[in-house]
Short mmCIF file of C-alpha atoms in Angstrom, two decimals:
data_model
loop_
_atom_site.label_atom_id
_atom_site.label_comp_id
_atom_site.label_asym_id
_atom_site.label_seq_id
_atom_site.Cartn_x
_atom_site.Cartn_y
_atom_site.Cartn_z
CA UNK A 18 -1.93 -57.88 46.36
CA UNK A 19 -3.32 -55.71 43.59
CA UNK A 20 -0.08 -56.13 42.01
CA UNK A 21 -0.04 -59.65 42.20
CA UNK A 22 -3.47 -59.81 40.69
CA UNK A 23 -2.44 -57.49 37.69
CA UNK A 24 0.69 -59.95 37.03
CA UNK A 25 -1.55 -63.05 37.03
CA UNK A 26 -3.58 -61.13 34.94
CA UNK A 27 -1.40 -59.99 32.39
CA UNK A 28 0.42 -63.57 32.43
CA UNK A 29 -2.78 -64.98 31.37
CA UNK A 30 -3.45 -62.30 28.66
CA UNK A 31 0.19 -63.50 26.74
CA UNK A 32 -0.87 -67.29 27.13
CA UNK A 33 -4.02 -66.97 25.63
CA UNK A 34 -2.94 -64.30 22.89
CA UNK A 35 -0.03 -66.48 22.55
CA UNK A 36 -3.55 -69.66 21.46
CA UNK A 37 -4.79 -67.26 19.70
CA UNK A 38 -1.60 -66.34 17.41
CA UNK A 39 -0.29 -69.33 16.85
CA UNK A 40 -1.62 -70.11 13.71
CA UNK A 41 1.60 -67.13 12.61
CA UNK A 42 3.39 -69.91 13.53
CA UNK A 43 1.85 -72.48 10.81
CA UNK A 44 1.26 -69.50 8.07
CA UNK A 45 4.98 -68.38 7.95
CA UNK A 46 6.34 -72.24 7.57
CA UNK A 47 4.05 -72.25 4.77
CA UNK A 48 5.14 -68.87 3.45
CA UNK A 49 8.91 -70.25 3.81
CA UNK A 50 8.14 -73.82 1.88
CA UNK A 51 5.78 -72.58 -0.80
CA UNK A 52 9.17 -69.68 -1.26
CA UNK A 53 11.60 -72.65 -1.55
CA UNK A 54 13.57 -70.42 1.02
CA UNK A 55 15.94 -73.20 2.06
CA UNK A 56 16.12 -74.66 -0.93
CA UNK A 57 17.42 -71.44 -2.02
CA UNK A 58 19.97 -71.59 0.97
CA UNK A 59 20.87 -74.71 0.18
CA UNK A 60 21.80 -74.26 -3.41
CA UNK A 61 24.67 -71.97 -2.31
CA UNK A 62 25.94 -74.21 0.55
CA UNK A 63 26.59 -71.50 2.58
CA UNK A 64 24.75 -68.59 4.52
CA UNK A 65 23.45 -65.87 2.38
CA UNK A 66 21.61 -62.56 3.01
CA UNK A 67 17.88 -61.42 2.86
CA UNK A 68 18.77 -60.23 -0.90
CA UNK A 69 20.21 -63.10 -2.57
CA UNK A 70 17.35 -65.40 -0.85
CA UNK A 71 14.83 -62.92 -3.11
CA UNK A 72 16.55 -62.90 -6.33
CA UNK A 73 16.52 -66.51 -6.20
CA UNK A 74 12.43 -66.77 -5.48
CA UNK A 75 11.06 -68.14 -8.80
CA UNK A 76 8.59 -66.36 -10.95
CA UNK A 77 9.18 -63.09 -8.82
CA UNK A 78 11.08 -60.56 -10.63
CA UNK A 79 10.36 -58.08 -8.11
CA UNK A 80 10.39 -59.66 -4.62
CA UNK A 81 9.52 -57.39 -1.59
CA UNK A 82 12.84 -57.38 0.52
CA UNK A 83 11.21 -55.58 3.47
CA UNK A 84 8.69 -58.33 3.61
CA UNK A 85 11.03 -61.46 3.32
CA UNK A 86 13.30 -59.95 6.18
CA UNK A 87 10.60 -59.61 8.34
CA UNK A 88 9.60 -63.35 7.91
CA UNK A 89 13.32 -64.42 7.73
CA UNK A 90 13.53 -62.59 11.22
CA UNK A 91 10.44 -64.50 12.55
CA UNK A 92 11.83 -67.63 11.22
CA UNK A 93 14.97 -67.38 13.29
CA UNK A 94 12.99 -66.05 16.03
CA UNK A 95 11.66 -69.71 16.02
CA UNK A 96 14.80 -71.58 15.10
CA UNK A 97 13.51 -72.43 11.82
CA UNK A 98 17.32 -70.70 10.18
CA UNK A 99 20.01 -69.16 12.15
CA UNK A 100 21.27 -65.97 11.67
CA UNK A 101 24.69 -64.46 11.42
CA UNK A 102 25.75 -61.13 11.92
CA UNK A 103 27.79 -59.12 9.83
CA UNK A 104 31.41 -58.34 10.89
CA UNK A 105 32.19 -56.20 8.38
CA UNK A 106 28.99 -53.72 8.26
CA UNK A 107 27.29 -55.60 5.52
CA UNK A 108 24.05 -57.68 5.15
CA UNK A 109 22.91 -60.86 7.54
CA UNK A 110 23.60 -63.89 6.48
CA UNK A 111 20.79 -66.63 6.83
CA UNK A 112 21.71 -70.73 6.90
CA UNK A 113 20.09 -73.68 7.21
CA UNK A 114 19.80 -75.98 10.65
CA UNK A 115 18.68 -79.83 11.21
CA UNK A 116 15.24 -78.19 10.99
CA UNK A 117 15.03 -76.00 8.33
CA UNK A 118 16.99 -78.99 5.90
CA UNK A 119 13.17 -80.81 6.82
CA UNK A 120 12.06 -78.34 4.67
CA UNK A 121 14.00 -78.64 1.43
CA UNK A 122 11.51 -80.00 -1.16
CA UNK A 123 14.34 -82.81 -2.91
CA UNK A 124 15.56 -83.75 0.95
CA UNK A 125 15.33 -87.70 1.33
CA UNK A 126 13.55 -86.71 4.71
CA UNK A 127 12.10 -83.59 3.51
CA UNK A 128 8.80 -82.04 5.36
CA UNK A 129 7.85 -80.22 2.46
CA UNK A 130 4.88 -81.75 1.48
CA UNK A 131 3.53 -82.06 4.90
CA UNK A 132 3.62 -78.89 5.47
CA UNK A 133 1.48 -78.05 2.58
CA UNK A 134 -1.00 -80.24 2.96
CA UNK A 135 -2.05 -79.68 6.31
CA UNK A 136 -1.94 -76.39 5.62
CA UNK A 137 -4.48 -76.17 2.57
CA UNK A 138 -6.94 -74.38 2.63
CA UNK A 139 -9.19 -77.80 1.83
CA UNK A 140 -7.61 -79.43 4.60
CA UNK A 141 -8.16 -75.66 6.98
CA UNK A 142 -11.99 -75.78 6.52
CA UNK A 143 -12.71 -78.45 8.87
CA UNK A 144 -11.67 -77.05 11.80
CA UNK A 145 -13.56 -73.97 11.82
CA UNK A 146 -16.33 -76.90 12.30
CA UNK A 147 -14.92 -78.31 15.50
CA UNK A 148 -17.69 -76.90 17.28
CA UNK A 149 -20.47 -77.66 15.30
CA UNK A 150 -19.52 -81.26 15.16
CA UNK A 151 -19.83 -81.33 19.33
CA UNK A 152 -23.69 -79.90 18.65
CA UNK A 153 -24.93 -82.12 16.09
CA UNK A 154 -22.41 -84.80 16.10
CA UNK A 155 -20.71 -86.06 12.64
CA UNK A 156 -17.17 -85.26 10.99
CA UNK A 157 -15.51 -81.98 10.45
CA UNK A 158 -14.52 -82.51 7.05
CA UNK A 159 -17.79 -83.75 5.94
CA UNK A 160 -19.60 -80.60 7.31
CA UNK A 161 -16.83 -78.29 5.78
CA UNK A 162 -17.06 -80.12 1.98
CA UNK A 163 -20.17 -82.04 2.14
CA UNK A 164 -17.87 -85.18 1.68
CA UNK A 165 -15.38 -87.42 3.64
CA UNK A 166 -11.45 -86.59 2.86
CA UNK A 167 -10.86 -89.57 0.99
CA UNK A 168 -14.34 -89.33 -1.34
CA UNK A 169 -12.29 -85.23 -1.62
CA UNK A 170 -9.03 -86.83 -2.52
CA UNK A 171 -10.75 -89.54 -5.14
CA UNK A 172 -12.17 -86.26 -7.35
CA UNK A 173 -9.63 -83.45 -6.55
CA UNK A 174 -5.97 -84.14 -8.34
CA UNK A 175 -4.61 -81.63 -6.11
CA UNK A 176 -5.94 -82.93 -2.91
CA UNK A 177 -4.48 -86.25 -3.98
CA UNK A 178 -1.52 -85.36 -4.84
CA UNK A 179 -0.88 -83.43 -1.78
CA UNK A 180 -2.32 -85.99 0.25
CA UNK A 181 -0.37 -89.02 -1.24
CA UNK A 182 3.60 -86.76 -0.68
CA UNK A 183 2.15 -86.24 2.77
CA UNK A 184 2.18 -89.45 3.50
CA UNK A 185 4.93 -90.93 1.54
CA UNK A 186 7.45 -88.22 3.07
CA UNK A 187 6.59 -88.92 6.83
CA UNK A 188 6.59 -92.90 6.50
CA UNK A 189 10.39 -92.45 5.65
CA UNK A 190 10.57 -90.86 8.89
CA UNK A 191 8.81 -93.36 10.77
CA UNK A 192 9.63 -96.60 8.82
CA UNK A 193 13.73 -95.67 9.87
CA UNK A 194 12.75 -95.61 13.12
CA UNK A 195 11.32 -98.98 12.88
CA UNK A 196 14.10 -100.45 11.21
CA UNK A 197 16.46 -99.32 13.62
CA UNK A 198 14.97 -99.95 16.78
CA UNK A 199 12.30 -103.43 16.00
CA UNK A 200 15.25 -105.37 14.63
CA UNK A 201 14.18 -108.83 16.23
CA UNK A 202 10.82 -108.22 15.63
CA UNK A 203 10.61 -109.25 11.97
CA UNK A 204 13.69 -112.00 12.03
CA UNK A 205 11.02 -115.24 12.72
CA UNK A 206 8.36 -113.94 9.96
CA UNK A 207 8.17 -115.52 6.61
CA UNK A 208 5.66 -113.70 5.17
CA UNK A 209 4.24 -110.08 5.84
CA UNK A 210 1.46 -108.31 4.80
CA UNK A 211 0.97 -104.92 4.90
CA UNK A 212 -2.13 -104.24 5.58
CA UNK A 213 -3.51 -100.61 3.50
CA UNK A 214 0.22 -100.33 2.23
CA UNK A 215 -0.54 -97.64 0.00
CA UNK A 216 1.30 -98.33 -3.36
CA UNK A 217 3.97 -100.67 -1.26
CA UNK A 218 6.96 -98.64 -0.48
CA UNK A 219 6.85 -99.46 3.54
CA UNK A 220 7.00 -103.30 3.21
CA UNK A 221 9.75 -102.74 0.19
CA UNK A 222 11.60 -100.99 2.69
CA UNK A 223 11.36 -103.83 5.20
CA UNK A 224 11.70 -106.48 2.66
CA UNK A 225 15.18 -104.83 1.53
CA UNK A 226 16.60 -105.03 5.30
CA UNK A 227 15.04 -108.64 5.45
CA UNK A 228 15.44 -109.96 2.20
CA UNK A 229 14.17 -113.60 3.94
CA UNK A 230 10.51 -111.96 4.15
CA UNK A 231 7.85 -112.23 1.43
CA UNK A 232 5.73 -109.10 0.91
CA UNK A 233 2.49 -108.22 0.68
CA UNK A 234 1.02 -105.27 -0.68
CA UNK A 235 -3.13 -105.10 -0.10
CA UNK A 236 -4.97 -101.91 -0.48
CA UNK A 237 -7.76 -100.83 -2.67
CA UNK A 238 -7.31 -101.69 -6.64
CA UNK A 239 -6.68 -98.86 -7.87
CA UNK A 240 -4.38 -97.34 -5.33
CA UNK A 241 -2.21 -100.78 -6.05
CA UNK A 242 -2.87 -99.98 -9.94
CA UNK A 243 -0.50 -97.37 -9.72
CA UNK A 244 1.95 -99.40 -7.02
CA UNK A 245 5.77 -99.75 -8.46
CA UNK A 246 6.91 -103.29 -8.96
CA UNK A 247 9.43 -103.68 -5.68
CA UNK A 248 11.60 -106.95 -5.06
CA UNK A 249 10.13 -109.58 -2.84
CA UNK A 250 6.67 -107.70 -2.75
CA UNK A 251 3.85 -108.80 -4.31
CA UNK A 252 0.85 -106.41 -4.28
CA UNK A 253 -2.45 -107.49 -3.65
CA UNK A 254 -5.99 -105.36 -4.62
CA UNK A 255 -8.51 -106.02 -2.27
CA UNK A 256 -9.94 -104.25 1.13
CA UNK A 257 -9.06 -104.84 4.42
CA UNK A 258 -12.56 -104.40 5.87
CA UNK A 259 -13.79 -108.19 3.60
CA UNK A 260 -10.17 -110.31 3.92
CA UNK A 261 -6.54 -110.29 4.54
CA UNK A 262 -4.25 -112.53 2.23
CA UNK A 263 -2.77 -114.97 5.36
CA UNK A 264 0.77 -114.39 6.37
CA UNK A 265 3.03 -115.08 9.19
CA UNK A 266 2.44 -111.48 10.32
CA UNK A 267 0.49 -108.63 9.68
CA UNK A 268 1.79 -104.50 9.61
CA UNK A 269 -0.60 -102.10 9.87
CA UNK A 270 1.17 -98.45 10.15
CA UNK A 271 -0.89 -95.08 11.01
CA UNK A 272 -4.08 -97.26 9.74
CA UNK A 273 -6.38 -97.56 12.45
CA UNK A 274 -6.59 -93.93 13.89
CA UNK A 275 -8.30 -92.90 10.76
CA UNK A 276 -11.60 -95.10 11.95
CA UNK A 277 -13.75 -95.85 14.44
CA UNK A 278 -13.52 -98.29 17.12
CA UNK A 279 -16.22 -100.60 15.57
CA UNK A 280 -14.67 -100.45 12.39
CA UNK A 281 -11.35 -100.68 13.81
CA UNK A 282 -12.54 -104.24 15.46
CA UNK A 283 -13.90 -105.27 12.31
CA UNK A 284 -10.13 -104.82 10.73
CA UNK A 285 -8.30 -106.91 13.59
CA UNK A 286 -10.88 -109.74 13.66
CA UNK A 287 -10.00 -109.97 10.01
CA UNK A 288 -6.40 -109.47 10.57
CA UNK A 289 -6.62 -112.68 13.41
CA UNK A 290 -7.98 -114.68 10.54
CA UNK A 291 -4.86 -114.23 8.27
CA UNK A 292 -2.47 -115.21 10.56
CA UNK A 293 -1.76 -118.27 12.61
CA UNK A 294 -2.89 -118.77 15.91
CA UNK A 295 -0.37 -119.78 18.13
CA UNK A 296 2.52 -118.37 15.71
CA UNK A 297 1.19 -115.48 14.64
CA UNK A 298 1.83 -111.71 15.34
CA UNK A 299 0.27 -108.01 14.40
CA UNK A 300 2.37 -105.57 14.25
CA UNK A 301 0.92 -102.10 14.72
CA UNK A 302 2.71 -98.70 14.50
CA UNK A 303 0.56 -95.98 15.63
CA UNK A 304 0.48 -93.08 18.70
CA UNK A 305 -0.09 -94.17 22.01
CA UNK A 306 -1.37 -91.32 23.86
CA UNK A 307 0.08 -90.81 27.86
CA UNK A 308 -2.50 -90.32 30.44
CA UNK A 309 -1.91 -87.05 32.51
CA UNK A 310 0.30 -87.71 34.58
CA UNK A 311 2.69 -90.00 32.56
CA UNK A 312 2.97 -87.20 29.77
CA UNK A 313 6.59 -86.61 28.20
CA UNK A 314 7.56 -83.73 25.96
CA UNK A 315 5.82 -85.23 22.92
CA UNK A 316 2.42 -85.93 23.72
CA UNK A 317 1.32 -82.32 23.20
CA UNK A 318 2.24 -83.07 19.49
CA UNK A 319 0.21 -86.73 19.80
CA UNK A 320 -2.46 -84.78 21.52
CA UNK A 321 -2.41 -82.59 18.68
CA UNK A 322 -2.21 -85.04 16.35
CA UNK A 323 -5.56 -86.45 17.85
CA UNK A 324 -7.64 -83.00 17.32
CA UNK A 325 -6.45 -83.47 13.67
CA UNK A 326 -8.01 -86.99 13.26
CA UNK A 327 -10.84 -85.03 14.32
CA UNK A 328 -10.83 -82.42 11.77
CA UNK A 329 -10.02 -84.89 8.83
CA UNK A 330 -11.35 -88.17 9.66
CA UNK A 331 -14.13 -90.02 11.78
CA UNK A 332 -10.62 -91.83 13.70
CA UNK A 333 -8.69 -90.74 16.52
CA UNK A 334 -5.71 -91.35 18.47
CA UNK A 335 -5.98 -93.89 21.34
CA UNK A 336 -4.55 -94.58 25.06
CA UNK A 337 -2.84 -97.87 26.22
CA UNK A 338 -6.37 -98.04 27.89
CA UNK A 339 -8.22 -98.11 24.57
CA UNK A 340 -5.85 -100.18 22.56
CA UNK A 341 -6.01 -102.54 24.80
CA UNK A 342 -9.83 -102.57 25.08
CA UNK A 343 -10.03 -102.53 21.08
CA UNK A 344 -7.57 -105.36 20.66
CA UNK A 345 -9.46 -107.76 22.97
CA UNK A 346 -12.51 -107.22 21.31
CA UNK A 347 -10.67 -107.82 17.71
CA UNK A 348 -9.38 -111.04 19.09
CA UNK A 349 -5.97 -110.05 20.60
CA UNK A 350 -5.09 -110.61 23.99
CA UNK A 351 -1.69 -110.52 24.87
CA UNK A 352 0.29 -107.43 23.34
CA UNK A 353 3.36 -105.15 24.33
CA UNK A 354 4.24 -102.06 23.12
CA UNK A 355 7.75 -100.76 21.98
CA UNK A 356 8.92 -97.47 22.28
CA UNK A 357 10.43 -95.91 19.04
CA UNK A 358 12.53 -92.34 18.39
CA UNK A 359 9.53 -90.94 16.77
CA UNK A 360 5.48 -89.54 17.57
CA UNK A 361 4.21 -93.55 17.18
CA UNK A 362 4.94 -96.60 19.18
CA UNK A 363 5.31 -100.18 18.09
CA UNK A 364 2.42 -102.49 19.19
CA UNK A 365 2.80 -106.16 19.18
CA UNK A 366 -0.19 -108.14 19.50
CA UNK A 367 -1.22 -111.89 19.60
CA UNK A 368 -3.76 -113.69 19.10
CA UNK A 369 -3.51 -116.25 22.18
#
């Protein structure tokens, strides 16, 4: 029995050190993209060693070798590179995988920039706050900076910047996923607005694959100020919370998990009024968290994804339950949801 007990005990010890150390995890991904390690790979097209990865580090004339082995070991540890043994007694050569080619900066699907901007040390701060916000109430990021992220991102270049690639490098992640599994969805629609489109390129994308759709761009004026003129799309400044320019349908992607579920409300009941009653159709792509015993291998990374809605923004992610409960109360009572290869789900909603 007692060494049963020192088993369970010692099992428990690695899971929580294993809590506790997984922020090694995050640190050396952001060690390897801030390096450019496989873009360094991937500039010779083939495996290299340890030593040719740190000659090719910019602005380092005197790279540590004994470091960068130890987090090239780590990395393949975690399946970040692979790793190939010499043959002929000389050095290991490193390559690249599916994952670690998310991570080269130029990549048309790169992961780059997400990387470093969760991992800032602006975008850190909040969540040594969790706690405080479940005493007192309020957001994360507002107790770490005194501000809300996007009053942050307005004043701080870098912020912004980091911010905006963020965002522009997952959507191309998300909006292929869309276009290759909602096909019929947008064959009937005339006219789409997308709704907080950022500077456009997600309804350009859709407009290209159905060139029979006119787009519409609305967001704040002067994130459409800086919006690139796109074919079919027209862009629109304005804010979603006073009206929607009316359309056949309305798109609305990763938009209302940043806000609450009165102010979410307040967005559909003015996305109802831009569309037509009996014709009309929202589409939503957002995370539809599982309950507990419907979980599949992703909703760890959706649950996740929740706790950092709560570190950056007063939003969160929602069950079917509470999507359904927020649509009726926006004026949308029939909906179905569509599952998607990626973390969000298509949601389809009508107004009768």
């Amino acid at each position: 029995m007692a060494s049963q007990e020192a088993e369970a005990l010692f099992k428990s010890q690695v899971e929580i050190s294993q809590l506790v150390l997984g922020f090694a995890d995050s640190m050396v991904l952001k060690c390897a993209v801030e390096l450019r390690l496989a873009d360094i790979i991937n500039s010779h097209g083939r495996p290299i060693s340890v030593s040719q990865i740190a000659s090719g580090i910019n602005n380092s004339p005197s790279s540590d070798i004994s470091y960068l082995a130890r987090i090239m070991r780590y990395l393949v540890r975690k399946e970040i590179f692979t790793a190939h043994p010499p043959s002929d007694g000389g050095e290991t050569l490193f390559g690249l995988n599916q994952k670690s080619r998310l991570l080269i900066h130029d990549s048309e699907r790169s992961l780059a920039s997400t990387v470093i901007m969760q991992l800032n040390p602006s975008f850190l701060a909040p969540w040594y706050c969790l706690s405080q916000c479940i005493k007192e109430g309020g957001t994360a990021f507002s107790k770490a900076h005194g501000c809300e992220v996007w009053d942050l991102a307005s004043r701080n270049p870098e912020v912004n910047r980091n911010f905006n690639e963020a965002m522009a490098c997952t959507s191309k992640i998300v909006m292929t996923a869309i276009l290759s599994q909602y096909k019929d969805g947008f064959n009937n629609i005339r006219s789409l607005v997308d709704v907080a489109g950022g500077t456009g390129g997600n309804v350009a994308e859709i407009v290209r694959a159905y060139p029979h759709i006119k787009g519409i761009n609305l967001d704040l004026p002067h994130v459409v100020a800086t919006a690139p003129k796109y074919e079919g799309v027209s862009h629109v400044a304005g804010n979603m919370f006073d009206a929607i320019p009316n359309a056949d349908a309305i798109f609305m992607k990763r938009i209302l998990h940043d806000w609450t579920d009165e102010s979410c409300v307040e967005i559909l009941r003015n996305c109802k009024k831009a569309i037509p009653e009996k014709t009309g159709k929202l589409i939503i792509a957002d995370i539809v968290l599982k309950t507990d015993d419907h979980c599949d291998k992703l909703d760890g990374i959706r649950m996740a994804m929740d706790l950092v809605m709560f570190a950056l923004t007063c939003g969160k992610e929602r069950t079917e339950q509470e999507w359904k409960k927020l649509l009726e109360e926006g004026g949308f009572y029939r909906y179905k949801i569509i599952k998607i290869p990626a973390l969000e789900s298509i949601i389809e909603a009508y107004p009768e």
